[in-house]
Amino acid sequence: MDETGSSDVLARYEPLVDDVEAFRAACRRPLPSAVRVNTLRTTVERAPRALNAEGIDHERVAWHPHLLKLDGQSGANWPYVQGWLHGQEEVSALPARVLDPDPGQRVWDACAAPGSKTTQLAALMDDRGLVVATDDNLGRLSALRSNTERLGATSVAVTNEDARVHSLSPFGEEPYDRALVDVPCSCEGTVRKNPDTLAEWTLEHVLGIAGAQKGILRRAVQATRPGGTVVYSTCTFAPEENEGVLDYVLDEEPCRLVEFDLPLASSPGVTGWEGEEFDPSVARARRIYPHQNDTGGFFCAKLEVTG
Amino acid sequence: MGEHERDDSEDEDGTGESPTNDGHRFDRLPATAEERVVPDRPTRREVLDWWDERFGVEPVVFDSHTFWERGDGKIWAFREELATPVEIEALGMTFLRTRQEHWKPTMAAIQRFGEHATRNVVHLDRERAAEFLAGRDQELDWDGDWGYLVVTHDLAGRPEPLGVGLYVYGELRSQVPKGRRRDLDG
Ligand SMILES: C[S@@+](CC[C@H](N)C(=O)[O-])C[C@H]1O[C@@H](n2cnc3c(N)ncnc32)[C@H](O)[C@@H]1O
């Protein structure tokens, strides 16, 4: 039991981290809030000017030109209302950058609500091309809809379905160039924002959700053209939901893991866990622990579809 | 001008279906009246003309957008081409309401395309913009047309389109949907 009375979930990952003390300490600190500048509406020069005029203190995030750290909350100010800003924490801005879509491409965002990454993808594509945003939760999709409207994205098509059986028929049966698979997970990495996350943790939940993650990632590989890119991301440390899912999909679908650069400090994917060995290429995935960059926890993998 | 609806949500389909319009699917607007199959469905030509006449937004601004109707008179703007009809949850952005006699642009459309407007644009100072954003009506000296106006205010030193106002009887009536109203100090 830790100080909150819940069983000590994080102890599970101590064998994986280099600096247990720092890891523990970072997980206890609250996370600073951050916003992404919406380049569909404004520029990285004008958004800070508007914040200055509002008297809102902010600081540029070194690794990402479009991210600003804010003092306090992001939602109630003029630049936000005007669609210039979107509340999004630092690590959450990584997967869309790794996916790196080009304007004019067809992109699938398989677990899209509330649309932080959907709108980031649309911005990276300069709102040209097609971003299909899928989620199985209608309530969360309505939050996504408000975000796409406020941020001014017109290239987003929204479907409400289980991503595991995503249908390409509304989109001419044509496969995607890119897919982002930002799956539901046990969210351990969000402990700094949500200390209660760990109180609800159970191994059954982790294993159950891993089953869904496998199905969603498989569908994404199937729906992407050969040569296309799929990015898999979670905000959990659990290897069952990370490398374990990759290992399964590498076996079942024609794809391979590829190396990629991250602008943040990270560790390689783990190739074994609790007696289980994974495909050695899962080491190409990246793990981000909270103490490495003073962020939330994160996991990200890049796959190339081969057939 | 008669009673104008104030939309609380710009994109939800609260209305029932009519025989001509399926509330669950998007149908592409016909290019012109000659191509029209569903009676009363606005054409792309009419939509372009309306933006041009009402706000001076030139048709070329919409060259890369397609227009779609879902539910009676609810028009959406989408950046791509897809085969019509499309049965999904949302397609691009809510754009225009054409069911009433006076067509009404959405707040999202004004924020996105309003910078191209050259007429029926009213610029508010910060204090008035705050009233408008909070959803409150205000007296306004305006010697232009009655009807829907593009409301702008200054942000970071330049005018930015904020939303839709309805000018009638010496009053600017805020059309900011409930979910987007905010009380920000002037
Ligand atoms: C981590 S969140 C996604 C966050 C989102 N990508 C963003 O950046 O704003 C995971 C989402 O997956 C959705 N989800 C869960 N199971 C799903 C399934 N089988 N198919 C599609 N979406 C699913 C949840 O409703 C949730 O919105």
mmCIF file with all atom_site columns, N, CA and C in Angstrom, chain A residues 184-225:
data_model
loop_
_atom_site.group_PDB
_atom_site.id
_atom_site.type_symbol
_atom_site.label_atom_id
_atom_site.label_alt_id
_atom_site.label_comp_id
_atom_site.label_asym_id
_atom_site.label_entity_id
_atom_site.label_seq_id
_atom_site.pdbx_PDB_ins_code
_atom_site.Cartn_x
_atom_site.Cartn_y
_atom_site.Cartn_z
_atom_site.occupancy
_atom_site.B_iso_or_equiv
_atom_site.pdbx_formal_charge
_atom_site.auth_seq_id
_atom_site.auth_comp_id
_atom_site.auth_asym_id
_atom_site.auth_atom_id
_atom_site.pdbx_PDB_model_num
ATOM 1   N N  . PRO A 1 184 ? -7.539 3.224  -26.024 1.00 0.00 ? 184 PRO A N  1
ATOM 2   C CA . PRO A 1 184 ? -7.899 3.314  -24.607 1.00 0.00 ? 184 PRO A CA 1
ATOM 3   C C  . PRO A 1 184 ? -6.923 2.433  -23.834 1.00 0.00 ? 184 PRO A C  1
ATOM 4   N N  . CYS A 1 185 ? -6.546 2.844  -22.636 1.00 0.00 ? 185 CYS A N  1
ATOM 5   C CA . CYS A 1 185 ? -5.554 2.079  -21.888 1.00 0.00 ? 185 CYS A CA 1
ATOM 6   C C  . CYS A 1 185 ? -5.760 2.288  -20.399 1.00 0.00 ? 185 CYS A C  1
ATOM 7   N N  . SER A 1 186 ? -4.904 1.664  -19.614 1.00 0.00 ? 186 SER A N  1
ATOM 8   C CA . SER A 1 186 ? -5.073 1.797  -18.162 1.00 0.00 ? 186 SER A CA 1
ATOM 9   C C  . SER A 1 186 ? -4.555 3.137  -17.632 1.00 0.00 ? 186 SER A C  1
ATOM 10  N N  . CYS A 1 187 ? -3.964 3.939  -18.515 1.00 0.00 ? 187 CYS A N  1
ATOM 11  C CA . CYS A 1 187 ? -3.694 5.348  -18.214 1.00 0.00 ? 187 CYS A CA 1
ATOM 12  C C  . CYS A 1 187 ? -2.762 5.609  -17.046 1.00 0.00 ? 187 CYS A C  1
ATOM 13  N N  . GLU A 1 188 ? -1.908 4.660  -16.728 1.00 0.00 ? 188 GLU A N  1
ATOM 14  C CA . GLU A 1 188 ? -1.023 4.875  -15.581 1.00 0.00 ? 188 GLU A CA 1
ATOM 15  C C  . GLU A 1 188 ? -0.175 6.130  -15.754 1.00 0.00 ? 188 GLU A C  1
ATOM 16  N N  . GLY A 1 189 ? 0.180  6.409  -16.997 1.00 0.00 ? 189 GLY A N  1
ATOM 17  C CA . GLY A 1 189 ? 1.044  7.549  -17.279 1.00 0.00 ? 189 GLY A CA 1
ATOM 18  C C  . GLY A 1 189 ? 0.398  8.891  -16.987 1.00 0.00 ? 189 GLY A C  1
ATOM 19  N N  . THR A 1 190 ? -0.932 8.911  -16.779 1.00 0.00 ? 190 THR A N  1
ATOM 20  C CA . THR A 1 190 ? -1.604 10.180 -16.495 1.00 0.00 ? 190 THR A CA 1
ATOM 21  C C  . THR A 1 190 ? -1.733 10.427 -15.000 1.00 0.00 ? 190 THR A C  1
ATOM 22  N N  . VAL A 1 191 ? -0.993 9.646  -14.202 1.00 0.00 ? 191 VAL A N  1
ATOM 23  C CA . VAL A 1 191 ? -1.114 9.736  -12.744 1.00 0.00 ? 191 VAL A CA 1
ATOM 24  C C  . VAL A 1 191 ? -0.854 11.149 -12.220 1.00 0.00 ? 191 VAL A C  1
ATOM 25  N N  . ARG A 1 192 ? -0.050 11.922 -12.915 1.00 0.00 ? 192 ARG A N  1
ATOM 26  C CA . ARG A 1 192 ? 0.252  13.273 -12.447 1.00 0.00 ? 192 ARG A CA 1
ATOM 27  C C  . ARG A 1 192 ? -0.953 14.189 -12.603 1.00 0.00 ? 192 ARG A C  1
ATOM 28  N N  . LYS A 1 193 ? -1.784 13.893 -13.582 1.00 0.00 ? 193 LYS A N  1
ATOM 29  C CA . LYS A 1 193 ? -2.971 14.705 -13.812 1.00 0.00 ? 193 LYS A CA 1
ATOM 30  C C  . LYS A 1 193 ? -4.128 14.161 -12.992 1.00 0.00 ? 193 LYS A C  1
ATOM 31  N N  . ASN A 1 194 ? -4.123 12.861 -12.810 1.00 0.00 ? 194 ASN A N  1
ATOM 32  C CA . ASN A 1 194 ? -5.244 12.124 -12.266 1.00 0.00 ? 194 ASN A CA 1
ATOM 33  C C  . ASN A 1 194 ? -4.784 11.094 -11.247 1.00 0.00 ? 194 ASN A C  1
ATOM 34  N N  . PRO A 1 195 ? -4.448 11.513 -10.039 1.00 0.00 ? 195 PRO A N  1
ATOM 35  C CA . PRO A 1 195 ? -3.864 10.571 -9.084  1.00 0.00 ? 195 PRO A CA 1
ATOM 36  C C  . PRO A 1 195 ? -4.775 9.369  -8.792  1.00 0.00 ? 195 PRO A C  1
ATOM 37  N N  . ASP A 1 196 ? -6.073 9.512  -9.071  1.00 0.00 ? 196 ASP A N  1
ATOM 38  C CA . ASP A 1 196 ? -7.006 8.410  -8.795  1.00 0.00 ? 196 ASP A CA 1
ATOM 39  C C  . ASP A 1 196 ? -6.858 7.234  -9.758  1.00 0.00 ? 196 ASP A C  1
ATOM 40  N N  . THR A 1 197 ? -6.200 7.477  -10.897 1.00 0.00 ? 197 THR A N  1
ATOM 41  C CA . THR A 1 197 ? -6.091 6.436  -11.915 1.00 0.00 ? 197 THR A CA 1
ATOM 42  C C  . THR A 1 197 ? -5.629 5.113  -11.329 1.00 0.00 ? 197 THR A C  1
ATOM 43  N N  . LEU A 1 198 ? -4.639 5.189  -10.472 1.00 0.00 ? 198 LEU A N  1
ATOM 44  C CA . LEU A 1 198 ? -4.034 3.954  -9.976  1.00 0.00 ? 198 LEU A CA 1
ATOM 45  C C  . LEU A 1 198 ? -4.931 3.218  -8.988  1.00 0.00 ? 198 LEU A C  1
ATOM 46  N N  . ALA A 1 199 ? -5.819 3.968  -8.339  1.00 0.00 ? 199 ALA A N  1
ATOM 47  C CA . ALA A 1 199 ? -6.695 3.336  -7.352  1.00 0.00 ? 199 ALA A CA 1
ATOM 48  C C  . ALA A 1 199 ? -7.605 2.303  -8.005  1.00 0.00 ? 199 ALA A C  1
ATOM 49  N N  . GLU A 1 200 ? -7.896 2.530  -9.291  1.00 0.00 ? 200 GLU A N  1
ATOM 50  C CA . GLU A 1 200 ? -8.833 1.629  -9.980  1.00 0.00 ? 200 GLU A CA 1
ATOM 51  C C  . GLU A 1 200 ? -8.131 0.509  -10.735 1.00 0.00 ? 200 GLU A C  1
ATOM 52  N N  . TRP A 1 201 ? -6.819 0.466  -10.645 1.00 0.00 ? 201 TRP A N  1
ATOM 53  C CA . TRP A 1 201 ? -6.027 -0.462 -11.434 1.00 0.00 ? 201 TRP A CA 1
ATOM 54  C C  . TRP A 1 201 ? -6.286 -1.920 -11.051 1.00 0.00 ? 201 TRP A C  1
ATOM 55  N N  . THR A 1 202 ? -6.530 -2.794 -12.035 1.00 0.00 ? 202 THR A N  1
ATOM 56  C CA . THR A 1 202 ? -6.499 -4.238 -11.775 1.00 0.00 ? 202 THR A CA 1
ATOM 57  C C  . THR A 1 202 ? -5.839 -4.916 -12.968 1.00 0.00 ? 202 THR A C  1
ATOM 58  N N  . LEU A 1 203 ? -5.229 -6.050 -12.716 1.00 0.00 ? 203 LEU A N  1
ATOM 59  C CA . LEU A 1 203 ? -4.585 -6.784 -13.803 1.00 0.00 ? 203 LEU A CA 1
ATOM 60  C C  . LEU A 1 203 ? -5.621 -7.277 -14.820 1.00 0.00 ? 203 LEU A C  1
ATOM 61  N N  . GLU A 1 204 ? -6.796 -7.637 -14.329 1.00 0.00 ? 204 GLU A N  1
ATOM 62  C CA . GLU A 1 204 ? -7.850 -8.104 -15.256 1.00 0.00 ? 204 GLU A CA 1
ATOM 63  C C  . GLU A 1 204 ? -8.187 -7.004 -16.256 1.00 0.00 ? 204 GLU A C  1
ATOM 64  N N  . HIS A 1 205 ? -8.273 -5.773 -15.727 1.00 0.00 ? 205 HIS A N  1
ATOM 65  C CA . HIS A 1 205 ? -8.587 -4.652 -16.605 1.00 0.00 ? 205 HIS A CA 1
ATOM 66  C C  . HIS A 1 205 ? -7.486 -4.473 -17.652 1.00 0.00 ? 205 HIS A C  1
ATOM 67  N N  . VAL A 1 206 ? -6.245 -4.562 -17.213 1.00 0.00 ? 206 VAL A N  1
ATOM 68  C CA . VAL A 1 206 ? -5.117 -4.418 -18.138 1.00 0.00 ? 206 VAL A CA 1
ATOM 69  C C  . VAL A 1 206 ? -5.194 -5.484 -19.232 1.00 0.00 ? 206 VAL A C  1
ATOM 70  N N  . LEU A 1 207 ? -5.454 -6.726 -18.837 1.00 0.00 ? 207 LEU A N  1
ATOM 71  C CA . LEU A 1 207 ? -5.471 -7.809 -19.825 1.00 0.00 ? 207 LEU A CA 1
ATOM 72  C C  . LEU A 1 207 ? -6.678 -7.686 -20.745 1.00 0.00 ? 207 LEU A C  1
ATOM 73  N N  . GLY A 1 208 ? -7.795 -7.262 -20.176 1.00 0.00 ? 208 GLY A N  1
ATOM 74  C CA . GLY A 1 208 ? -9.006 -7.098 -20.983 1.00 0.00 ? 208 GLY A CA 1
ATOM 75  C C  . GLY A 1 208 ? -8.806 -6.019 -22.041 1.00 0.00 ? 208 GLY A C  1
ATOM 76  N N  . ILE A 1 209 ? -8.246 -4.904 -21.606 1.00 0.00 ? 209 ILE A N  1
ATOM 77  C CA . ILE A 1 209 ? -8.095 -3.783 -22.535 1.00 0.00 ? 209 ILE A CA 1
ATOM 78  C C  . ILE A 1 209 ? -7.025 -4.109 -23.581 1.00 0.00 ? 209 ILE A C  1
ATOM 79  N N  . ALA A 1 210 ? -6.052 -4.942 -23.194 1.00 0.00 ? 210 ALA A N  1
ATOM 80  C CA . ALA A 1 210 ? -5.026 -5.355 -24.162 1.00 0.00 ? 210 ALA A CA 1
ATOM 81  C C  . ALA A 1 210 ? -5.679 -6.118 -25.317 1.00 0.00 ? 210 ALA A C  1
ATOM 82  N N  . GLY A 1 211 ? -6.720 -6.876 -25.018 1.00 0.00 ? 211 GLY A N  1
ATOM 83  C CA . GLY A 1 211 ? -7.438 -7.598 -26.073 1.00 0.00 ? 211 GLY A CA 1
ATOM 84  C C  . GLY A 1 211 ? -8.039 -6.625 -27.075 1.00 0.00 ? 211 GLY A C  1
ATOM 85  N N  . ALA A 1 212 ? -8.672 -5.565 -26.578 1.00 0.00 ? 212 ALA A N  1
ATOM 86  C CA . ALA A 1 212 ? -9.255 -4.559 -27.466 1.00 0.00 ? 212 ALA A CA 1
ATOM 87  C C  . ALA A 1 212 ? -8.159 -3.857 -28.267 1.00 0.00 ? 212 ALA A C  1
ATOM 88  N N  . GLN A 1 213 ? -7.053 -3.544 -27.602 1.00 0.00 ? 213 GLN A N  1
ATOM 89  C CA . GLN A 1 213 ? -5.946 -2.848 -28.278 1.00 0.00 ? 213 GLN A CA 1
ATOM 90  C C  . GLN A 1 213 ? -5.409 -3.671 -29.450 1.00 0.00 ? 213 GLN A C  1
ATOM 91  N N  . LYS A 1 214 ? -5.295 -4.963 -29.250 1.00 0.00 ? 214 LYS A N  1
ATOM 92  C CA . LYS A 1 214 ? -4.815 -5.836 -30.323 1.00 0.00 ? 214 LYS A CA 1
ATOM 93  C C  . LYS A 1 214 ? -5.762 -5.770 -31.522 1.00 0.00 ? 214 LYS A C  1
ATOM 94  N N  . GLY A 1 215 ? -7.049 -5.846 -31.235 1.00 0.00 ? 215 GLY A N  1
ATOM 95  C CA . GLY A 1 215 ? -8.037 -5.820 -32.316 1.00 0.00 ? 215 GLY A CA 1
ATOM 96  C C  . GLY A 1 215 ? -8.008 -4.507 -33.081 1.00 0.00 ? 215 GLY A C  1
ATOM 97  N N  . ILE A 1 216 ? -7.845 -3.408 -32.358 1.00 0.00 ? 216 ILE A N  1
ATOM 98  C CA . ILE A 1 216 ? -7.860 -2.091 -33.013 1.00 0.00 ? 216 ILE A CA 1
ATOM 99  C C  . ILE A 1 216 ? -6.598 -1.906 -33.857 1.00 0.00 ? 216 ILE A C  1
ATOM 100 N N  . LEU A 1 217 ? -5.448 -2.299 -33.303 1.00 0.00 ? 217 LEU A N  1
ATOM 101 C CA . LEU A 1 217 ? -4.202 -2.146 -34.072 1.00 0.00 ? 217 LEU A CA 1
ATOM 102 C C  . LEU A 1 217 ? -4.219 -3.037 -35.325 1.00 0.00 ? 217 LEU A C  1
ATOM 103 N N  . ARG A 1 218 ? -4.759 -4.248 -35.184 1.00 0.00 ? 218 ARG A N  1
ATOM 104 C CA . ARG A 1 218 ? -4.869 -5.135 -36.365 1.00 0.00 ? 218 ARG A CA 1
ATOM 105 C C  . ARG A 1 218 ? -5.680 -4.472 -37.464 1.00 0.00 ? 218 ARG A C  1
ATOM 106 N N  . ARG A 1 219 ? -6.824 -3.917 -37.078 1.00 0.00 ? 219 ARG A N  1
ATOM 107 C CA . ARG A 1 219 ? -7.688 -3.300 -38.080 1.00 0.00 ? 219 ARG A CA 1
ATOM 108 C C  . ARG A 1 219 ? -6.975 -2.123 -38.761 1.00 0.00 ? 219 ARG A C  1
ATOM 109 N N  . ALA A 1 220 ? -6.178 -1.400 -37.981 1.00 0.00 ? 220 ALA A N  1
ATOM 110 C CA . ALA A 1 220 ? -5.466 -0.243 -38.541 1.00 0.00 ? 220 ALA A CA 1
ATOM 111 C C  . ALA A 1 220 ? -4.439 -0.702 -39.575 1.00 0.00 ? 220 ALA A C  1
ATOM 112 N N  . VAL A 1 221 ? -3.741 -1.802 -39.284 1.00 0.00 ? 221 VAL A N  1
ATOM 113 C CA . VAL A 1 221 ? -2.762 -2.307 -40.246 1.00 0.00 ? 221 VAL A CA 1
ATOM 114 C C  . VAL A 1 221 ? -3.481 -2.763 -41.519 1.00 0.00 ? 221 VAL A C  1
ATOM 115 N N  . GLN A 1 222 ? -4.609 -3.462 -41.335 1.00 0.00 ? 222 GLN A N  1
ATOM 116 C CA . GLN A 1 222 ? -5.375 -3.935 -42.501 1.00 0.00 ? 222 GLN A CA 1
ATOM 117 C C  . GLN A 1 222 ? -5.891 -2.788 -43.353 1.00 0.00 ? 222 GLN A C  1
ATOM 118 N N  . ALA A 1 223 ? -6.256 -1.695 -42.711 1.00 0.00 ? 223 ALA A N  1
ATOM 119 C CA . ALA A 1 223 ? -6.898 -0.587 -43.438 1.00 0.00 ? 223 ALA A CA 1
ATOM 120 C C  . ALA A 1 223 ? -5.888 0.380  -44.040 1.00 0.00 ? 223 ALA A C  1
ATOM 121 N N  . THR A 1 224 ? -4.586 0.107  -43.839 1.00 0.00 ? 224 THR A N  1
ATOM 122 C CA . THR A 1 224 ? -3.547 1.004  -44.349 1.00 0.00 ? 224 THR A CA 1
ATOM 123 C C  . THR A 1 224 ? -2.840 0.345  -45.527 1.00 0.00 ? 224 THR A C  1
ATOM 124 N N  . ARG A 1 225 ? -2.512 1.119  -46.526 1.00 0.00 ? 225 ARG A N  1
ATOM 125 C CA . ARG A 1 225 ? -1.921 0.566  -47.747 1.00 0.00 ? 225 ARG A CA 1
ATOM 126 C C  . ARG A 1 225 ? -0.498 0.063  -47.480 1.00 0.00 ? 225 ARG A C  1
#
